[in-house]
Short mmCIF file of C-alpha atoms and ligand atoms in Angstrom, two decimals:
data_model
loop_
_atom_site.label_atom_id
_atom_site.label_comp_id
_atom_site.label_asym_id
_atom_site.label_seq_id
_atom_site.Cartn_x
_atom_site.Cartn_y
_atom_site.Cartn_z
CA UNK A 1 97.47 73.52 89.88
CA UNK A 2 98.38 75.50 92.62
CA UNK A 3 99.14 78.99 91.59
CA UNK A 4 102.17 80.48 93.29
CA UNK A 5 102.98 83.48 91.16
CA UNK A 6 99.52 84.99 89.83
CA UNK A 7 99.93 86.61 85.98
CA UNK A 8 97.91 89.56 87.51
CA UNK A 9 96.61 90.12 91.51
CA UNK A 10 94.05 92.77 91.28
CA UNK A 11 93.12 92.24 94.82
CA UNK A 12 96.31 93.17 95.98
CA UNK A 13 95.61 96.29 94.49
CA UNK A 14 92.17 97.08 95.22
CA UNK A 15 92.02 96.21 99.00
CA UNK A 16 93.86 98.86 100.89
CA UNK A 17 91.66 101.53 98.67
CA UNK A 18 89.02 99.37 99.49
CA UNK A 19 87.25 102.45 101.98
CA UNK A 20 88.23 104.92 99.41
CA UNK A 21 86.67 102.97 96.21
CA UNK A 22 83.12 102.75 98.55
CA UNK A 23 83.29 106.34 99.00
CA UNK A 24 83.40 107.35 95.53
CA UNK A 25 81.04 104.47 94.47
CA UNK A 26 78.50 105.99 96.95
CA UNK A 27 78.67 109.41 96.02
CA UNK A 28 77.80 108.27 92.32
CA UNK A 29 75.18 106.62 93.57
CA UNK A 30 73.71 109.45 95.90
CA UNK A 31 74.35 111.49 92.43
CA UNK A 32 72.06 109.47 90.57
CA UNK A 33 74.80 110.26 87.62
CA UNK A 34 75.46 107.12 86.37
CA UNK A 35 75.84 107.92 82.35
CA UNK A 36 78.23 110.50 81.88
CA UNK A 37 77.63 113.51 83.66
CA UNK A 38 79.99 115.32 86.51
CA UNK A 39 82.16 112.36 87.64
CA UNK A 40 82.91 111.71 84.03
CA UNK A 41 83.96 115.04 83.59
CA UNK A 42 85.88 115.13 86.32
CA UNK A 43 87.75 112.14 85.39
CA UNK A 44 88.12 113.59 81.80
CA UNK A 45 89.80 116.89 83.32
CA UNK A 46 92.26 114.95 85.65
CA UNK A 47 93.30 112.74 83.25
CA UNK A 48 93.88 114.94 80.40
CA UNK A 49 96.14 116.57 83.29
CA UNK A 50 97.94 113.80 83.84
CA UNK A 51 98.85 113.20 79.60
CA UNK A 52 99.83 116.63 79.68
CA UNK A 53 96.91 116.80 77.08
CA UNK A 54 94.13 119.60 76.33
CA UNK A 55 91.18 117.29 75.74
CA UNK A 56 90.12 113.76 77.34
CA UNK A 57 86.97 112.51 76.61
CA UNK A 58 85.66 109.43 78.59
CA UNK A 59 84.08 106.29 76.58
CA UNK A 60 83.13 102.97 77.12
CA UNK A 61 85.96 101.26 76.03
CA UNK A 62 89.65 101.08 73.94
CA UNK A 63 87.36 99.64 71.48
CA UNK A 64 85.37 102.51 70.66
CA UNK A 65 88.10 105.36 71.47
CA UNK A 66 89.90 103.75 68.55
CA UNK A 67 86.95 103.52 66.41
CA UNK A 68 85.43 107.13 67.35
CA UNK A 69 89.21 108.64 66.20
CA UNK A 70 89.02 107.10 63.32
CA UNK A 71 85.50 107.70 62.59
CA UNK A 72 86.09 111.60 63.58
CA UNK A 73 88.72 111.95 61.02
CA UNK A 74 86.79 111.18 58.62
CA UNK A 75 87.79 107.59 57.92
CA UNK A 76 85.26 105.46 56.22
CA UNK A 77 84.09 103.07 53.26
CA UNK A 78 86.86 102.56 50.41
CA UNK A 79 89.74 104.10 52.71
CA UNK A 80 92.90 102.56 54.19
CA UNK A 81 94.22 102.31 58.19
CA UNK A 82 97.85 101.20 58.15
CA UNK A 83 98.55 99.45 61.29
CA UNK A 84 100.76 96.70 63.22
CA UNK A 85 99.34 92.50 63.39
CA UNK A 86 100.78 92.21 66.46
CA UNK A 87 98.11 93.85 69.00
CA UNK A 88 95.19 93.10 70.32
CA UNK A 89 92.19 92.80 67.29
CA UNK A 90 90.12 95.64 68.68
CA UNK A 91 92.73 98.13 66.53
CA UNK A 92 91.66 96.71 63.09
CA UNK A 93 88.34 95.60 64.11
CA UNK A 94 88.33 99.58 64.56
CA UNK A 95 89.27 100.36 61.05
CA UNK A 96 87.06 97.65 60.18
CA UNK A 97 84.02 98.93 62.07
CA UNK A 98 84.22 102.18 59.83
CA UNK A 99 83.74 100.07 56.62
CA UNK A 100 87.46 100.76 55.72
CA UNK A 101 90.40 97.63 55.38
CA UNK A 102 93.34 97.32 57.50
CA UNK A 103 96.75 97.34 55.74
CA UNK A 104 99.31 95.47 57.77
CA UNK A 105 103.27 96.51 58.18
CA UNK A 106 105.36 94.45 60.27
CA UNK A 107 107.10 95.62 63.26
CA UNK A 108 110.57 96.47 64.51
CA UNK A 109 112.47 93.38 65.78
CA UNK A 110 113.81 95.24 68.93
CA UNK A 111 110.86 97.17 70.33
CA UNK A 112 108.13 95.03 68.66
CA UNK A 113 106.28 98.50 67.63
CA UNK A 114 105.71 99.91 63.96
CA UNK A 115 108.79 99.72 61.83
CA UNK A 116 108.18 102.97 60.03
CA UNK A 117 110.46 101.93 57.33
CA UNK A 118 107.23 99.40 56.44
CA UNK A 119 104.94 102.75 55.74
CA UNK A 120 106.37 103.60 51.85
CA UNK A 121 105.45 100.23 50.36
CA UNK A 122 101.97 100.09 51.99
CA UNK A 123 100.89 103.45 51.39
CA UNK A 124 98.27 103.66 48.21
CA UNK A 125 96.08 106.49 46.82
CA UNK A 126 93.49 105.23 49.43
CA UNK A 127 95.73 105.21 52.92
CA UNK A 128 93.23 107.97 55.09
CA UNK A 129 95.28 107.05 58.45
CA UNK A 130 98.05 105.44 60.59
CA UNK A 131 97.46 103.96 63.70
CA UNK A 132 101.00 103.12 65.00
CA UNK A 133 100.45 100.60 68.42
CA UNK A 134 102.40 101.40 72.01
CA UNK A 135 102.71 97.76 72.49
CA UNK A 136 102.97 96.00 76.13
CA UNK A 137 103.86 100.05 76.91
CA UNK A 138 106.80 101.25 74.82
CA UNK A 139 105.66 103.81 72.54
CA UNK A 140 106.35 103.04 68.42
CA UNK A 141 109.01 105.45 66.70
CA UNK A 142 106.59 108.14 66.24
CA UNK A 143 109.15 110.47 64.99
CA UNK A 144 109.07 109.14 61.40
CA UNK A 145 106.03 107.68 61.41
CA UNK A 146 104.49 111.71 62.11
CA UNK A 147 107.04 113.01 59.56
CA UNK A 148 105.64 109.95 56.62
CA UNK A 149 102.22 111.04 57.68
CA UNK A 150 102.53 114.56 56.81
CA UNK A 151 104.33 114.39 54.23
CA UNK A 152 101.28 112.49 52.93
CA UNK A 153 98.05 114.09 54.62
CA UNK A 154 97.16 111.37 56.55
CA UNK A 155 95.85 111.53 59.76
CA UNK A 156 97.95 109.44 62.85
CA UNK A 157 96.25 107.94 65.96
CA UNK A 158 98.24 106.27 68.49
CA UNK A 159 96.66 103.13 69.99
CA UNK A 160 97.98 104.20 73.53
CA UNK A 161 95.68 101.27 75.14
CA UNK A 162 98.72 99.52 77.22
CA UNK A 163 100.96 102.78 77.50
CA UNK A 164 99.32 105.25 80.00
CA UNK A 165 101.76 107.28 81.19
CA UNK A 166 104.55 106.13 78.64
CA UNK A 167 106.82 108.57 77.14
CA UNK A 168 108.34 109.26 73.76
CA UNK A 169 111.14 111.77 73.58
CA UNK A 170 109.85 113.35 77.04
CA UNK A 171 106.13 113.84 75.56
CA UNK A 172 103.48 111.34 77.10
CA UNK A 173 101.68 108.28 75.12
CA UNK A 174 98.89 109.59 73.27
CA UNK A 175 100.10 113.42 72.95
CA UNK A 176 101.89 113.08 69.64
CA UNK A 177 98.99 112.37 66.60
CA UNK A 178 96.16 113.35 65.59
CA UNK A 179 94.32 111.65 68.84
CA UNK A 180 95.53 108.61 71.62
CA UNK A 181 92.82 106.27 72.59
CA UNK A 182 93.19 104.02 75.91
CA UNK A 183 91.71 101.55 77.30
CA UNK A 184 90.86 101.64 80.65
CA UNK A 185 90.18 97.48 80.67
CA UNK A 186 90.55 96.68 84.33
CA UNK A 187 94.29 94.77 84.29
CA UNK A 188 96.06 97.99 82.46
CA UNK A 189 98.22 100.32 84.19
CA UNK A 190 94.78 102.06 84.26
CA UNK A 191 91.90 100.05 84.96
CA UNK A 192 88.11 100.16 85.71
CA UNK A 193 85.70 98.42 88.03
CA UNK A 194 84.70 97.01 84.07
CA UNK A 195 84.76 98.62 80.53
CA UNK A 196 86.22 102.01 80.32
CA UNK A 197 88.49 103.86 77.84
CA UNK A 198 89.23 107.42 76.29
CA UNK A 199 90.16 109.42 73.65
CA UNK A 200 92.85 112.67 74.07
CA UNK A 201 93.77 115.13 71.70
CA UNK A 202 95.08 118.65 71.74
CA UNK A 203 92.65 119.37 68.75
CA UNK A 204 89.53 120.77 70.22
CA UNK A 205 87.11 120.18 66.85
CA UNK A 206 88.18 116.40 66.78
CA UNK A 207 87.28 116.23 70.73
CA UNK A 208 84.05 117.95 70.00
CA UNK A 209 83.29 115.27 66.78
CA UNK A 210 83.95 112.65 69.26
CA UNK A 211 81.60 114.04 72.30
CA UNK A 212 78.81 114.12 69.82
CA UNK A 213 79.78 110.84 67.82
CA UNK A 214 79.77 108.88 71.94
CA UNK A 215 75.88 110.51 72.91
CA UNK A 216 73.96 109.36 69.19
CA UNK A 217 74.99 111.94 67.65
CA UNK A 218 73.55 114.81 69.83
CA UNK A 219 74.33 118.41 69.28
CA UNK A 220 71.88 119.49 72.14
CA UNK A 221 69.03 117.00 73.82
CA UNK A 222 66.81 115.58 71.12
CA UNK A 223 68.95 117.57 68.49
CA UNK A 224 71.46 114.79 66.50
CA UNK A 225 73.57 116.49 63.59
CA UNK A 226 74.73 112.73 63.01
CA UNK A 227 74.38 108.91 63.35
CA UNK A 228 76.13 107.92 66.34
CA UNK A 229 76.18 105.67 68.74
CA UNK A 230 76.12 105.01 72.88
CA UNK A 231 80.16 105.10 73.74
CA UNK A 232 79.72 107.21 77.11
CA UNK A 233 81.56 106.04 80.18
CA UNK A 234 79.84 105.30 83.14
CA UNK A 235 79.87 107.39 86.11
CA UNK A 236 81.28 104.58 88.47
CA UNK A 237 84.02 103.79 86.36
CA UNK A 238 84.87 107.45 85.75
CA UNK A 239 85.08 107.36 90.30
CA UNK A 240 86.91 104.57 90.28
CA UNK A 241 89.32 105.74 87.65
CA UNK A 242 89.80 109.06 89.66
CA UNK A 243 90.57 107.02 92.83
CA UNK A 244 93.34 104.49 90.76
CA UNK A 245 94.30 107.96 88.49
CA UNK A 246 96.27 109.58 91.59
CA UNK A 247 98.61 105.76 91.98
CA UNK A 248 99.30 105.53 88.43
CA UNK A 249 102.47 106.98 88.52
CA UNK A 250 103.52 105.19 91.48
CA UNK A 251 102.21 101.81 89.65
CA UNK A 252 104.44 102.77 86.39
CA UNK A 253 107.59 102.98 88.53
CA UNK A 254 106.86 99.51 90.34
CA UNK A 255 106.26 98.20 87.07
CA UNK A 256 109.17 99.45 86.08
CA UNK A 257 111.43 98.65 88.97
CA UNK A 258 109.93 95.19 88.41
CA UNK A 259 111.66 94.59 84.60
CA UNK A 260 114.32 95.99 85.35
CA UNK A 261 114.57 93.04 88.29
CA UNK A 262 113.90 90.16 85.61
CA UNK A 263 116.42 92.10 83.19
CA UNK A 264 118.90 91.74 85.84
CA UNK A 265 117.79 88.48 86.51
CA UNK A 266 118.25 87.10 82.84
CA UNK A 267 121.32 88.82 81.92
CA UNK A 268 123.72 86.27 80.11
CA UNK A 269 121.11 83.90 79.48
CA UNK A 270 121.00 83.93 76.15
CA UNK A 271 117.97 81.67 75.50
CA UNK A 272 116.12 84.46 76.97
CA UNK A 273 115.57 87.12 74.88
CA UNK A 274 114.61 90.21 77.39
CA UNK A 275 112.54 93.65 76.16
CA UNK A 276 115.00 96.91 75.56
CA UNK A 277 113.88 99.91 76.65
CA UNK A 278 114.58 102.36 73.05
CA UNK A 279 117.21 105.54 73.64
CA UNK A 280 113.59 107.71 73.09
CA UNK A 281 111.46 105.58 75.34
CA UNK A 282 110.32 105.81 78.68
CA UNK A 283 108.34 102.07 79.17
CA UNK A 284 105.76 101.84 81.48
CA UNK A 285 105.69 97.50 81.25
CA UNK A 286 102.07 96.71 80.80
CA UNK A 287 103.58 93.73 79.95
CA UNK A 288 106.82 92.22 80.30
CA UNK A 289 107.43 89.85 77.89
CA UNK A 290 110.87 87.76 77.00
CA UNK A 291 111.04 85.73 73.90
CA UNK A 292 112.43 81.94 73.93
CA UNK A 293 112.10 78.94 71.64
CA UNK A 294 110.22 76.25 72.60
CA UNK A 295 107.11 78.63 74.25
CA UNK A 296 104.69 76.67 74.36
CA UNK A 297 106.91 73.88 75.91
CA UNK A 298 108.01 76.44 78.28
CA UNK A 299 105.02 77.39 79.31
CA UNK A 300 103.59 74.68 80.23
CA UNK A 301 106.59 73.75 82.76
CA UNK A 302 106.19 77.16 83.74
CA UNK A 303 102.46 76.31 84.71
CA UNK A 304 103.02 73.09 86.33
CA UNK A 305 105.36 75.36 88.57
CA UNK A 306 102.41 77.03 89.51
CA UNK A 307 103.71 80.16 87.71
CA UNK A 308 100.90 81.74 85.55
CA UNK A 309 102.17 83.54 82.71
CA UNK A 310 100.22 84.71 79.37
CA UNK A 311 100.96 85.05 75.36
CA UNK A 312 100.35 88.46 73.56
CA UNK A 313 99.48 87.34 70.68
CA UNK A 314 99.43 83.82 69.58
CA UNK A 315 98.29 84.48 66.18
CA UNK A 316 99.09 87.96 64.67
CA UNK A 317 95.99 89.68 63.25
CA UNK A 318 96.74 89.44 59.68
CA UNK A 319 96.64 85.84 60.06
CA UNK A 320 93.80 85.25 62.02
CA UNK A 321 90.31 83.62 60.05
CA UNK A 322 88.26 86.45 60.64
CA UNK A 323 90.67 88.39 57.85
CA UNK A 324 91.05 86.52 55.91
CA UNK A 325 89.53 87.64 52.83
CA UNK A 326 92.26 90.57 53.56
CA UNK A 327 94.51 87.97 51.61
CA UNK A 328 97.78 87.83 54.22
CA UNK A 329 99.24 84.45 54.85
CA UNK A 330 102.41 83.35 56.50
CA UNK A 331 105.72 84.89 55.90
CA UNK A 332 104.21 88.41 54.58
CA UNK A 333 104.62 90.32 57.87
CA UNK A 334 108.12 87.79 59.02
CA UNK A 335 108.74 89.82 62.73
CA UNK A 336 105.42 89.74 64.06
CA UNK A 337 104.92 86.16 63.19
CA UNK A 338 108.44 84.60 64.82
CA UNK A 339 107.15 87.23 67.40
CA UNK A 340 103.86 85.89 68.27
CA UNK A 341 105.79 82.02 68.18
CA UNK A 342 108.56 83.37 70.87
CA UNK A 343 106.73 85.26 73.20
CA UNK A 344 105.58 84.36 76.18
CA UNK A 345 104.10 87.07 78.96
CA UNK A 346 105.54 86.66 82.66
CA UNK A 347 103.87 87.81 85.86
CA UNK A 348 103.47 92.03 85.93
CA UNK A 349 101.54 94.05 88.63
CA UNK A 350 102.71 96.36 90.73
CA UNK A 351 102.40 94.67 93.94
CA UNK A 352 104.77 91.38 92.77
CA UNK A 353 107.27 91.07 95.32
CA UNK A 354 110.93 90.34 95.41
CA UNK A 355 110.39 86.96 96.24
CA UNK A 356 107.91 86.26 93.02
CA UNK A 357 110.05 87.60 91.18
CA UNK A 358 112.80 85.37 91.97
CA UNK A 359 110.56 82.07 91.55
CA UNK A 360 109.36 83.00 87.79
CA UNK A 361 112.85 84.06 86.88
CA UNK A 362 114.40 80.45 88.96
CA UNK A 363 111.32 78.46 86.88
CA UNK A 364 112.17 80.14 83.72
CA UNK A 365 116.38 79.67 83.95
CA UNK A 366 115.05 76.01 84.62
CA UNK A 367 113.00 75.62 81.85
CA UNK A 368 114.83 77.16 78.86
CA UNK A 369 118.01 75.38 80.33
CA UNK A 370 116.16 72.07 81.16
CA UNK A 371 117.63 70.07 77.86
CA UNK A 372 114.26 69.06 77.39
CA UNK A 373 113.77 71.28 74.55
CA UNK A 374 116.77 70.83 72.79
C1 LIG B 401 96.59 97.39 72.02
C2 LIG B 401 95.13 97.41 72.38
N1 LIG B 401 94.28 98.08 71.59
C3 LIG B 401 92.98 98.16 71.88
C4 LIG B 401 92.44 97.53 72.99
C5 LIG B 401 90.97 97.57 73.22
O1 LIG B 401 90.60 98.12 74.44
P1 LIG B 401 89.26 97.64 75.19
O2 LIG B 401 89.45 96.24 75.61
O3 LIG B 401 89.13 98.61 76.32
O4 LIG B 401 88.14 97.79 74.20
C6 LIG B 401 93.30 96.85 73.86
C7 LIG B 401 92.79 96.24 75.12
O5 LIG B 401 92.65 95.12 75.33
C8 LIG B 401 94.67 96.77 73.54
O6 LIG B 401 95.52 96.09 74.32
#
């Protein structure tokens, strides 16, 4: 197939800082600091700034910022993580890494994120945490979700991981709990030369659990207080995410400016269901996703248009075979699944021009009014 509207075109990013990513490359490697060390730091400092945060702390992926938060707070065997099925696995496989179980609530059928009025019936005497989700960039209701969690003592981290730069209520993604973790996975808003990702916080202990909990559990060289593990980011990645860091906000409003193109473009058609933007919520569109029947169906013409789009998620997380001993099966969490049946992910990067924009939207009005799915 020939592929007229990419899903993502990295290149088009990368080349004109082409001179600018050597530079920084080269002075890590003239540095010799590949592990850590100064670049990292410097990352760390600029984009705490930039979250309107007090503490970054750089680490080798969303993965492990999510499972360092948790891991810092204390969360471990017997406990409970309340979270969301529809986002990527690495959130429970977090929870799960720290020998505690994921307890799934579904989601709100307008912004897709944590329906906070889920939180009452899956709270038990063993819930340690929340980790509400700031899916395709839209951060969750956080609002009640902070108010249930301290009304209980548990501890909130927001898996910020498609949402840097989002707001809630004027204060950025990630700001609000306990801890934010991103992932710096190179198509987000924010994205490496490879793995990256990074905790924030305002809470200067946590950030100083997680520092130690990313170098093995090092106090001082040689000197480990406590088992950890190898979560630092490299020293590349951390230059290369200082080069990207000062286009990010530029990239959010294309991204924007983008959905709010396809909005216009699929206003009346009512087969296509188009993301809102919530009264609190400033979206950043890591993804832009419309739902429709038919998807896979859709897709497909889609494709053989040479338009490449993609599906967050197919299969919720509750429902997927590596949890299933959890004991979930279809119709407990009713949202997420129609969700995951409906959605299909169209073309999003900042560089998509006009012109793309009007084929996907032209190949989509065809497709969903073709007949051939009725
Ligand atoms: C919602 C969500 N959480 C967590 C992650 C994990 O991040 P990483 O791939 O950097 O480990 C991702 C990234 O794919 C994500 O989209």
């Amino acid at each position: 197939m020939h592929i007229r509207v990419p899903f993502l075109d990295l290149n088009a990013h990368h080349a004109p800082l082409r001179e600018e990513f050597e530079r920084a490359i080269g002075e890590v490697i003239d540095s010799g600091a590949f592990a850590g060390g100064p670049f990292v730091e410097k990352f760390e400092s600029e984009f705490a700034a930039f979250c309107r945060c007090q503490h970054a702390i750089g680490l080798g992926s969303g993965t492990e910022a999510l499972w360092l938060s948790l891991l810092a707070c204390g969360v471990g065997a017997g406990d409970e993580v309340i979270t969301v099925p529809n986002t990527f696995m690495a959130t429970a496989e977090a929870i799960t890494y720290c020998a505690a179980r994921p307890v799934f609530v579904d989601v709100d059928e307008r912004t897709f994120t944590m329906d906070p009025a889920g939180l009452k019936k899956a709270l038990t005497s063993k819930t340690k945490a929340i980790i509400p989700v700031h899916l395709f960039g839209q951060c969750a209701d956080m609002d009640p979700i902070l108010e249930f969690a301290r009304k209980h003592g548990l501890f909130v981290i927001e898996d910020a991981a498609q949402a840097h730069g989002a707001e809630y209520k004027g204060k950025r993604a990630g700001t609000m709990a306990d801890a934010g973790c991103f992932s710096f996975y190179p198509g987000k808003n924010l994205g490496a030369f490879g793995e990256a990702g990074a905790v924030i916080t305002k809470d200067a202990e946590l950030a100083e659990k997680i520092k130690v909990l990313r170098d093995h559990g090092q106090v001082r060289k040689y000197r480990h207080n406590m088992i950890g593990w190898n979560c630092r980011m490299d020293g590349i990645q951390a230059a290369v995410l200082s080069v990207k860091l000062r286009r990010l906000e530029n990239v959010n409003l294309l991204r924007r400016a983008h959905a709010q193109e396809y909005n216009r473009a699929f206003e009346g058609l009512e087969e296509v269901i188009r993301p809102i933007e919530a009264n609190y919520a400033r979206h950043v569109f890591h993804v832009y996703a419309v739902r429709v029947q038919d998807r896979d169906e859709v897709m497909f013409m889609l494709n053989e248009k040479g338009i490449q789009c993609g599906v967050h998620y197919p299969v919720p997380v509750h429902l997927q075979r590596a949890y299933r001993e959890l004991g979930y099966s279809n119709g407990d969490l009713p949202i997420s699944e129609q969700t995951a049946q409906e959605f299909i992910s169209l073309p999003m990067f900042p560089e998509l021009t006009k012109e793309q924009i009007g084929m996907v939207t032209l190949a989509l009005r065809e497709a969903v009014t073709s007949g051939v799915m009725a």
